[in-house]
Each structure stands twice: as C-alpha cells, then as structure tokens.
Amino acid sequence: MSKPSLPQGTRDFSASVVRKRNYIFQTIRSVMESYGFQPLETPAMENLDTLMGKYGDEGDKLIFKILNNGLDNPTKHEQAKIEFDKVLAGKNTKGLTERALRYDLTIPFARYVAMNHSQLTLPFKRYQIQPVWRADRPQKGRYREFYQCDADVVGSYSLLNEVELSNLYAEVFKQLGVAVTIKMNNRKILAALAEICGGADKMVDITVAIDKLDKIGLDKVKEELSERGLNEQQINTIETYLLFNGNNEEKINSLKNLIGENETGNKGIAELEWVLNYHQNSFVGTHLQADFTLARGLNYYTGIIFEVKANDAQMGSIGGGGRYDDLTGTFDVPNIPGVGISFGVDRIYDVMEELQLFPAEVQTGTKVLFFNLGDAESRAAYSLVQSLRSKGIAAELYHENSKFDKQFKYADKKQIPYAVIIGSKELQENLVVIKNLLTGDQQSLSNSELLSFTF
RNA sequence: GAGGGCAUAGCUCAGUAGGUUAGAGCGACAGUUUGUGGCACUGUAGGUCGUGGGUUCGAGACCCAUUGUUCUCCCCA
C-alpha cells in the first residue's frame, strides 16, 4: 500500500464543510417536517432488479453494481465463468451481481411504497436525505457519490400538493437567504405542443431538445429538433412557443392562442393557473414564474414540473421536481400518483459559499479552551470543563502543559473565542482568568461566575 | 462511451533552448532568558521530480506506455 487516495469522484468533508452542509440539511429538514413530511431512509444497496431498467439505457450503465461474494468457491468456478461470458456480451447476470448501490432516492421510495402500500396512510408524505452513487465520469459539480434530498407526496391527485411544494421551496430558500426563481411548467402543455407539431410520439424528442435551451441556445435546439426528424414548419411553431415573453399572464395568453382548442393543453394551462392564483397574494407568488421552455429530461413526469434557479449566481438549477402519474406501476402496484421535489445540496452549497450566505455561528465549535499550566492546575480546570460541558457549552482542556505560545496557537487554529487561564496564583485565590481571544480583554471570575458566564 | 489538460516538499507553485549539489512562499518543528498569543527575526527537517521503459555523453524537462487527477462532450444532480 503506497499513498492512500480516494476513489474517483468521492470527497472527504472536513469540519467546516460538514458544518455548513449540516446547516443546509437542518434547514431543509425542519421546513419539511413543518409541512408534515416524515423521514424515510432506505439501504445503500438495492437488489439489482429493483434498479435496472428504471433510468433508461444510459442510466443502467451508470448503476454501481456490487460483485457477489463467494465466487472464488471452487465448486462455483465453472458457473462463474459461464456467467462472466454473459457479462462480456453486455448482459447483467445474477450469478455475478445481484445487488447495486442506490442510484437515486425516487426508485427506492417507489419500491418502499409498493412493498408497504397496504399499511401506509395515503396520501403519504415522505422526505429523504441520503447519498446516492453513480458510475459516471466525474467533472465539475458532478461526483460519483453525492447527496440527494427529496420530498414526495404519493396517493393524491390534488393540486394543493403542488401549491405546498412550491411553498416549501420558497420557504427553504428564504430561510437560507438564497434569492430564487421557481420556474413552473406543465408536461401537459408540452404534450399539447407535440400534438400541434404533428404527433404525440414526438413529445420525448421535443422535450429532450427543449431541455437543453439554457445550455446550448435556440439555434442548437432547432438543429437538434431537425436531427430528431421535425420539419421546418414544426420547428417554427416550437420557436414561436419558446420565444413567449412578458409576465406570467402575458405568457399564458400567448400560449392560449397557440394551443387553441387542444384539450390536454388547456388542462395543463388550467392547472398552472390554479397554482399561480393560489399563491397570488403570498410571498411565494413573487418567486413563481411560468416558463414554458422548462422541460426536465426525466420522462416520467406527467403534470406540473418545477425547477429552481438562484437569482444571483451563475449556476444551473438547484432544485427540481414535478408530478408523475404512476410511481409504483413498475412494481405492479398501479394507480398511485405522486408529486415530488428535490434539492441539489451540493449546488446550493456552492451558491451559498459564493454569495457568502453562511452565518458565522455555523462555524463555532469549541467555545472555550482551558489552559493547562500544571497537574494541580489542570485538575481544577478539568472539573470546570466538565461542568461547562454538562451545561452544553463546548469546552476543552489543553492536552499538555505546554508553553503559552502553543496553547494560544491551538485556540487560534480552532477559532476558539475564549481562553480560561488557571495558574498557581488563580488556584490559590480560587479564581479563574477568562480572556476574550478576539479583543484581548480579560477578567477574573469566581468559579460560579464562570459557570454562569455567557459565552 | 469519446476527447483534451495536468502530475516537482505536507499545501500552492517556480524550474528559462535538455547541462554540475532541484528552488520559493505558506505550513510544520525548534529557538529569540519556560504566566499572555496572532507579528517579526533566526534556524531545522522535509523531494527515488506519479510509475515503467526509451532517446542522449547527460532527462524534472524530449518520446512511448501506464496509473492517478481534472475538464469538455454524451447523459445527468
């Protein structure tokens, strides 16, 4: 074993990063709890069957598979070799791998609902904050292990869920201090666009292309549409659609003209308007923006879809979600609709770091360091340290009787705001000296005064 | 899956057209008379130049391979 290293695309999180990440997690968690969502955790690994085929061909390739144990058993050698040949032929085989790491939180949740739906009270609202793994090639902002943070409601068709979820988004980002725009569209509207452009079967092609608008621009989207088999007239219609502008009302009016009598489209518009109207007089409304160019790559969405963007940072979406009609159908439990959202924690972290939105309190660890000035002195200090700890104040006793210099430096490094000095003199007088390391001010206190000191 | 960049001290990097004992800053450690720090000064330690081949009288520099890392495309968060 030479130099130790991390597996590609994974990260260690040091104290200050963990504290900031926890701050984000805590904020999200507390808001979700206040909306009645309940926590769920699922295993890091699932049966390969549960995951395969749920994320498309590309997704299947990116699932981290776990090699079965016991393949070195001599009695299984022959079988293992046969199985391996199947793998070389591009097939998956239970003989070699029957488990895989969680790829996202949605499918494990669907599996959970499918297994437990008879006991669950519907609608079931759960949130889940756990890492997921993808055998992707890492690059900027993309890792092989990263956290997802999802909230879903299953078993309800009510649009009130969409109202609440958009509200939840707004609330979380308000608490985090991140100015955001919550973009909203409806897959029914996109379906209508496809119908108008000559075929519902073109829906996937159209959404995949439109989804890239932000990234590659209108011209490239038109190119891609053309490559995907749409003719000039159809592309022109889509261009008109993509260029709608104005406020929410104006855009909706333009859309209504284009959609005309299309039934699906009008249903989609009505749903969108309902949610927008619900928020008309709340603070959420100011963040909501109807954006018909929003598509979302995932094809299981069927109704309203969301995406959140930070207003003051150059960054892709920091959250997204939408309604899907049949979450558990793939597990043979039909007719359970759902709607969910997710937070991109890593990106939220980057945005908050860039805009310096983390409050200073997030960073404080140890509040007070007791200097170690000898055996008798440190014993007196230790009992005070324990008393402070029992009051919930993070306190440390320096581990050795070192020079002042070193003890001060330790406090500096750990950004400890206070030092308590108990030397032979203080010990005799039964006092302590407390020093504010930022200002340099110090004062003598009795032991009981120290214990009621506000750090 | 396809294609680029990078790899020198714990960290960030220099290292000029291949040429003697590979440098700096930061950090670490020690000291500047061991009860008041963050500064300053002095000193010390720390590198088989990712690894393996090759070209050359001579390679950290050039060539090939390999590994790691990073970025872009595909796809996605």
XYZ file of C-alpha atoms in Angstrom, chain A residues 1 8 16 31 33 45 102 151 159 175 184 292 299 360 376 394 397 404 435 443:
20
model
C 0.000 0.000 0.000
C -12.594 8.737 -8.085
C -16.123 23.437 8.362
C -39.131 23.009 6.868
C -41.146 18.462 8.966
C -27.845 -1.139 -1.737
C -28.744 3.227 -4.771
C -39.756 15.269 -0.696
C -53.056 20.354 -6.905
C -34.513 30.688 5.392
C -43.059 26.126 -13.369
C -42.819 27.117 -20.964
C -39.728 11.372 -18.873
C -20.833 32.927 11.178
C -2.889 20.568 40.109
C -18.293 23.043 24.151
C -8.684 21.396 28.313
C 1.571 29.641 26.438
C -9.784 36.033 28.186
C -11.123 39.462 33.654
